[in-house]
XYZ file of C-alpha atoms in Angstrom:
386
model
C -0.306 19.553 -21.015
C -3.992 21.771 -22.439
C -2.541 25.747 -21.756
C -6.040 26.272 -20.334
C -5.354 23.709 -17.820
C -4.482 24.677 -14.381
C -3.166 22.754 -11.051
C -4.648 24.158 -7.449
C -4.137 22.178 -4.097
C -6.937 22.116 -1.327
C -6.649 20.495 1.513
C -9.715 18.855 2.548
C -11.013 16.256 -0.099
C -14.895 18.018 0.632
C -13.806 20.768 -1.842
C -14.302 18.307 -4.729
C -17.175 16.661 -5.092
C -18.443 12.799 -4.535
C -19.075 12.722 -8.976
C -16.292 14.986 -9.894
C -14.099 13.042 -7.387
C -15.231 9.207 -9.143
C -15.450 10.259 -12.768
C -12.190 11.077 -13.670
C -11.236 7.002 -11.639
C -12.183 3.910 -13.000
C -9.259 2.434 -11.189
C -11.769 0.035 -8.519
C -8.647 0.168 -6.466
C -10.662 0.480 -2.966
C -7.736 2.655 -1.871
C -8.402 5.531 -4.720
C -12.613 5.791 -3.526
C -13.954 9.071 -2.142
C -14.634 6.950 0.860
C -12.287 5.724 1.807
C -9.719 9.331 1.402
C -12.986 11.449 3.175
C -12.709 8.850 6.060
C -9.111 9.029 7.089
C -10.550 12.605 6.687
C -13.407 12.701 8.652
C -11.693 10.537 11.530
C -8.963 12.637 12.173
C -6.773 10.269 11.070
C -4.720 12.905 8.845
C -4.770 15.512 10.215
C -1.774 18.514 10.627
C -1.768 18.118 14.155
C -0.409 14.475 13.265
C 1.396 15.366 10.413
C -0.536 14.653 7.456
C -1.742 17.333 6.146
C -4.207 17.565 2.991
C -3.400 19.142 0.670
C -4.529 17.542 -3.073
C -4.159 18.486 -6.480
C -6.762 18.993 -8.612
C -6.593 20.133 -12.195
C -9.643 22.042 -14.271
C -9.765 22.198 -17.502
C -12.605 25.421 -18.188
C -13.418 25.445 -14.821
C -13.965 21.298 -14.899
C -11.823 18.997 -12.688
C -10.022 17.480 -14.916
C -7.471 15.584 -12.686
C -7.244 14.983 -8.824
C -4.046 13.302 -6.937
C -4.323 13.053 -3.530
C -1.353 14.876 -1.702
C -0.515 15.490 2.085
C 1.930 17.839 3.617
C 3.575 16.107 5.821
C 6.261 17.256 8.805
C 7.733 13.350 8.975
C 8.512 9.692 7.554
C 6.295 7.680 8.847
C 3.425 6.025 7.382
C 4.640 5.764 3.912
C 7.335 3.157 3.460
C 9.900 4.887 0.568
C 12.295 5.361 3.909
C 13.762 8.677 3.342
C 15.206 9.333 6.652
C 18.513 8.627 5.772
C 17.907 11.355 3.692
C 16.242 14.098 6.013
C 19.544 13.313 8.869
C 21.318 14.686 6.952
C 19.530 17.145 5.666
C 19.531 18.279 9.728
C 23.231 17.251 9.366
C 23.620 20.368 7.681
C 21.853 22.942 9.414
C 19.195 22.511 6.400
C 14.909 22.102 7.082
C 13.634 18.521 5.238
C 10.676 19.173 6.404
C 7.723 20.113 4.797
C 7.302 17.631 1.803
C 4.787 17.549 0.143
C 3.798 13.213 -0.690
C 1.440 11.654 -3.072
C 0.422 8.408 -1.124
C -2.402 6.582 0.358
C -1.819 7.424 4.237
C -0.184 3.738 5.647
C -1.387 2.420 2.632
C 1.471 0.816 0.188
C -0.019 -0.186 -2.716
C 0.821 0.872 -6.286
C -1.298 3.064 -8.026
C -2.644 5.652 -11.029
C -1.804 8.248 -7.566
C -3.121 11.314 -11.121
C -6.706 10.591 -11.798
C -7.499 11.784 -15.167
C -7.877 10.732 -17.895
C -5.856 12.676 -20.098
C -2.908 13.714 -17.534
C -0.207 10.742 -16.990
C 1.756 11.825 -13.739
C 5.056 12.933 -15.735
C 2.371 15.812 -16.763
C 2.419 17.130 -13.000
C 5.982 16.455 -12.523
C 6.825 20.429 -13.237
C 3.161 22.033 -11.570
C 4.828 20.269 -8.641
C 8.090 22.095 -8.878
C 6.937 25.318 -9.016
C 4.508 25.345 -6.635
C 7.012 24.334 -4.111
C 8.936 26.874 -4.960
C 6.432 29.051 -4.657
C 5.188 28.385 -1.323
C 8.212 26.617 0.570
C 8.205 23.066 0.486
C 11.564 21.795 0.521
C 10.580 18.633 -2.018
C 8.133 16.335 -3.202
C 7.467 12.695 -3.480
C 5.058 10.334 -5.954
C 5.204 7.060 -3.325
C 3.769 2.981 -5.228
C 2.519 4.752 -8.327
C 2.686 3.350 -12.594
C 6.349 3.686 -14.476
C 7.276 6.155 -15.652
C 8.525 5.284 -19.068
C 9.494 8.163 -20.557
C 13.012 10.311 -19.836
C 12.556 12.360 -16.220
C 13.078 15.663 -15.675
C 16.568 16.862 -14.485
C 16.449 16.661 -11.186
C 13.873 14.508 -11.286
C 14.946 10.906 -9.636
C 13.496 7.908 -9.797
C 13.627 4.959 -6.670
C 12.865 1.392 -6.317
C 11.970 -1.265 -3.527
C 10.111 -4.457 -3.286
C 7.499 -6.684 -2.185
C 6.022 -9.724 -3.086
C 3.108 -10.462 -4.236
C 0.579 -13.854 -5.116
C 0.107 -14.763 -9.308
C -2.781 -16.393 -9.399
C -1.960 -19.032 -12.752
C -5.932 -19.865 -13.203
C -5.911 -22.336 -10.637
C -8.907 -23.951 -10.257
C -7.713 -24.965 -6.167
C -5.572 -24.696 -3.735
C -3.995 -27.624 -3.292
C -4.577 -27.103 -7.753
C -2.111 -23.501 -6.620
C 0.063 -26.495 -3.962
C 0.530 -28.497 -6.896
C 3.094 -25.730 -8.409
C 5.692 -26.491 -5.213
C 8.121 -28.892 -5.008
C 7.626 -31.496 -3.091
C 9.358 -30.673 -0.218
C 8.223 -26.912 -0.002
C 3.827 -28.698 -0.328
C 4.758 -31.149 2.697
C 5.284 -28.420 4.430
C 2.343 -25.391 3.396
C 0.477 -28.543 3.898
C 1.940 -29.495 7.904
C 1.430 -25.706 8.826
C -2.464 -25.176 7.323
C -3.331 -28.789 9.361
C -1.467 -28.000 12.449
C -3.884 -24.828 12.494
C -6.685 -28.023 12.387
C -4.684 -30.035 15.180
C -4.278 -26.199 17.851
C -8.403 -26.450 17.641
C -7.990 -23.187 15.879
C -12.025 -22.388 14.146
C -12.001 -19.419 11.434
C -15.089 -17.130 10.181
C -14.851 -15.680 7.479
C -16.656 -11.640 7.157
C -17.661 -9.055 4.726
C -19.069 -5.241 5.634
C -22.150 -5.721 5.682
C -21.416 -9.952 8.026
C -19.276 -7.688 10.384
C -20.675 -7.260 13.397
C -19.929 -4.172 16.466
C -18.217 -6.723 18.717
C -16.052 -7.754 15.433
C -15.002 -4.042 14.620
C -13.588 -4.149 18.856
C -11.620 -7.241 18.323
C -10.721 -6.152 15.029
C -9.731 -2.909 16.682
C -8.320 -3.858 19.548
C -5.586 -6.167 17.815
C -4.522 -3.660 15.959
C -3.493 -1.303 18.199
C -1.671 -4.279 20.022
C 0.267 -4.578 16.601
C 1.188 -1.403 17.361
C 1.510 -0.744 20.748
C 4.082 -4.026 20.839
C 6.491 -1.385 19.023
C 6.240 1.027 20.611
C 4.123 3.132 18.933
C 0.820 4.693 18.467
C -1.466 3.234 15.745
C -2.398 5.921 12.652
C -6.227 5.017 12.728
C -8.860 6.027 14.672
C -11.903 3.073 15.382
C -13.776 6.181 13.685
C -12.007 5.729 10.018
C -13.259 1.622 10.282
C -16.685 2.158 10.851
C -17.629 5.186 8.609
C -15.989 2.747 5.751
C -17.999 -0.188 6.686
C -21.115 1.803 6.940
C -20.282 3.201 3.688
C -21.664 1.877 0.603
C -18.974 0.370 -1.073
C -18.343 -3.695 -0.151
C -14.885 -4.315 -0.298
C -13.693 -5.582 3.602
C -12.854 -9.165 4.107
C -12.155 -9.836 7.791
C -11.177 -13.006 8.793
C -11.012 -13.758 12.712
C -9.822 -17.668 14.849
C -11.012 -18.256 17.694
C -10.195 -21.800 20.531
C -12.312 -23.124 22.506
C -15.066 -19.955 21.308
C -13.231 -16.970 22.240
C -11.204 -14.714 19.970
C -7.960 -14.701 19.909
C -6.480 -13.331 16.068
C -7.325 -11.611 13.004
C -6.531 -9.686 10.180
C -8.638 -6.595 7.713
C -8.569 -7.231 3.900
C -9.542 -4.832 0.876
C -10.261 -5.848 -2.244
C -11.122 -5.274 -5.891
C -12.421 -6.689 -9.130
C -9.240 -7.726 -9.896
C -6.605 -8.132 -6.854
C -6.734 -9.215 -2.820
C -5.220 -5.835 -0.527
C -4.000 -7.904 2.988
C -3.736 -4.555 5.276
C -4.251 -5.041 9.013
C -2.922 -8.344 11.323
C -2.993 -9.161 14.968
C -3.705 -10.884 17.902
C -4.244 -11.714 21.837
C -2.263 -14.786 21.387
C -0.219 -16.105 20.058
C -0.436 -19.679 18.185
C 2.294 -21.413 16.045
C 1.055 -20.006 12.248
C -1.919 -18.987 12.310
C -0.052 -15.796 10.834
C 0.981 -18.181 7.379
C -2.888 -18.922 7.999
C -4.896 -16.097 8.357
C -2.829 -14.104 6.368
C -1.286 -15.853 3.185
C -2.872 -18.995 2.920
C -6.805 -17.573 3.661
C -6.162 -15.158 1.256
C -4.512 -17.224 -1.155
C -8.390 -19.043 -1.415
C -10.154 -15.897 -1.408
C -9.066 -15.044 -4.528
C -8.788 -18.126 -6.121
C -12.384 -18.681 -5.676
C -13.682 -15.503 -6.719
C -11.096 -15.616 -9.669
C -8.967 -12.352 -8.077
C -5.488 -12.213 -10.108
C -3.121 -10.651 -7.289
C -3.279 -11.138 -4.093
C -0.549 -8.023 -2.269
C -0.275 -9.149 1.466
C 1.732 -5.591 2.330
C 4.712 -4.091 2.318
C 8.251 -6.615 3.091
C 8.508 -10.209 4.540
C 11.342 -12.810 3.199
C 9.233 -14.846 4.330
C 6.468 -15.263 1.776
C 8.825 -16.074 -0.326
C 8.608 -19.191 0.558
C 4.583 -19.609 0.757
C 4.359 -18.842 -3.517
C 4.737 -14.532 -3.406
C 7.196 -13.630 -5.766
C 9.185 -10.431 -5.878
C 7.857 -6.989 -7.903
C 9.311 -3.623 -9.094
C 7.334 -1.159 -6.500
C 8.462 2.770 -8.392
C 8.128 6.367 -6.810
C 9.654 9.368 -8.152
C 11.036 12.739 -5.772
C 12.081 15.853 -5.931
C 14.244 17.622 -3.665
C 14.363 21.217 -3.937
C 17.812 22.381 -1.579
C 21.121 22.269 -4.835
C 23.883 21.111 -2.584
C 21.713 17.447 -2.329
C 21.077 16.127 -5.386
C 23.968 14.470 -6.741
C 24.227 13.006 -3.367
C 20.614 12.169 -3.650
C 20.645 11.057 -6.599
C 23.462 9.296 -6.507
C 21.767 6.638 -3.997
C 18.932 6.390 -5.969
C 21.223 4.984 -8.792
C 23.215 2.604 -7.015
C 19.470 1.405 -4.361
C 18.159 0.893 -7.612
C 20.418 -1.675 -8.530
C 20.860 -2.955 -5.601
C 16.993 -4.093 -5.456
C 17.528 -5.644 -9.064
C 19.539 -7.984 -7.421
C 17.183 -7.930 -4.481
C 14.395 -9.327 -6.481
C 16.906 -11.669 -9.050
C 17.827 -13.102 -5.361
C 14.818 -13.858 -4.414
C 12.877 -15.458 -7.881
C 15.331 -17.742 -6.981
C 13.806 -18.747 -3.277
C 10.452 -19.089 -5.021
C 8.745 -22.441 -4.478
C 7.969 -23.704 -7.738
C 9.156 -26.792 -9.786
C 10.169 -24.367 -12.241
C 10.477 -20.664 -12.430
C 8.185 -19.293 -14.978
C 7.938 -15.532 -13.079
C 5.354 -12.706 -14.362
C 9.545 -10.473 -14.727
C 7.321 -7.311 -14.329
C 4.755 -6.254 -11.397
C 0.892 -6.202 -12.725
C -0.926 -2.273 -12.125
C -2.662 -2.598 -9.257
C -4.856 -1.253 -11.135
C -4.962 -2.195 -14.346
C -6.642 0.373 -17.816
């Protein structure tokens, strides 16, 4: 690291100008853009009261900002998708505080990307400064989630975790039928049957981008977004103001797909996209319709990728039902440091065992894919290609 490098932490993204932030990344990933992160804060969707205190890392060299990383002080583990509840419970059983912890992630957004935005620094360059900061500020751990894999040896007491997600890859398909022709006959028939059932049930579907989304469309989306959380007994993470700010911003990377029946909107799915990828984020409905989730969240997304020549479709976390619809298992990476020495051996053993389990699980999932021949990507594709 440069000897003149200084690492500081700020409690709002507003302490860095949008120009400085954007100058540090050429990533098209919509979740790393200043407008997205600023909207989270301006809408009060991430606050200390919500358990998401902004604590962004800012690196300066000779008073010039040379790197930033979105980070948050957490008092819980909700909204992260790399689960450490067992760790927190083990601490609690032993009368030791697990929180606060410092987390580098995009809130409520399990998407792999270059979390450290810099032309010169790599993610492992900030491991030591993060450890020092946590030691000084009585922060019990740090976690960098959904980042690029570190290919060099990890420092002592920094541990890697893996999860499996299911992504769709565009192999130069011209049409959805072209993609479907790679399936076995039985799987191809099943997919066609699912899609045909939407038409047979009288469902109409429309697709809208940023400027085409009306206030009425947004209100319907937010209603279904709320219902999805309430059905699970939770309050939604994001306020409607967050989505209003995004749609009003200058960015043009939101896709809203709405389904209606007899002129009544009944379901929708919200996506983000950039130059190379589509990201499925939110789904909700006011009426249950057979196969509609698959149509809106997966098949329409695949068609959008093919039409716009996007290379990867990340539909979100979990869901083995995605496999038979052509979504392939890929590994994600995260890195963790625990301050309390008594737990380090247990955490290290956990991570090593989990890593082997995830590798085995990935291979098992690959055997379930619907393709005629399994000639697939062995390693995950970056969300933010350089």
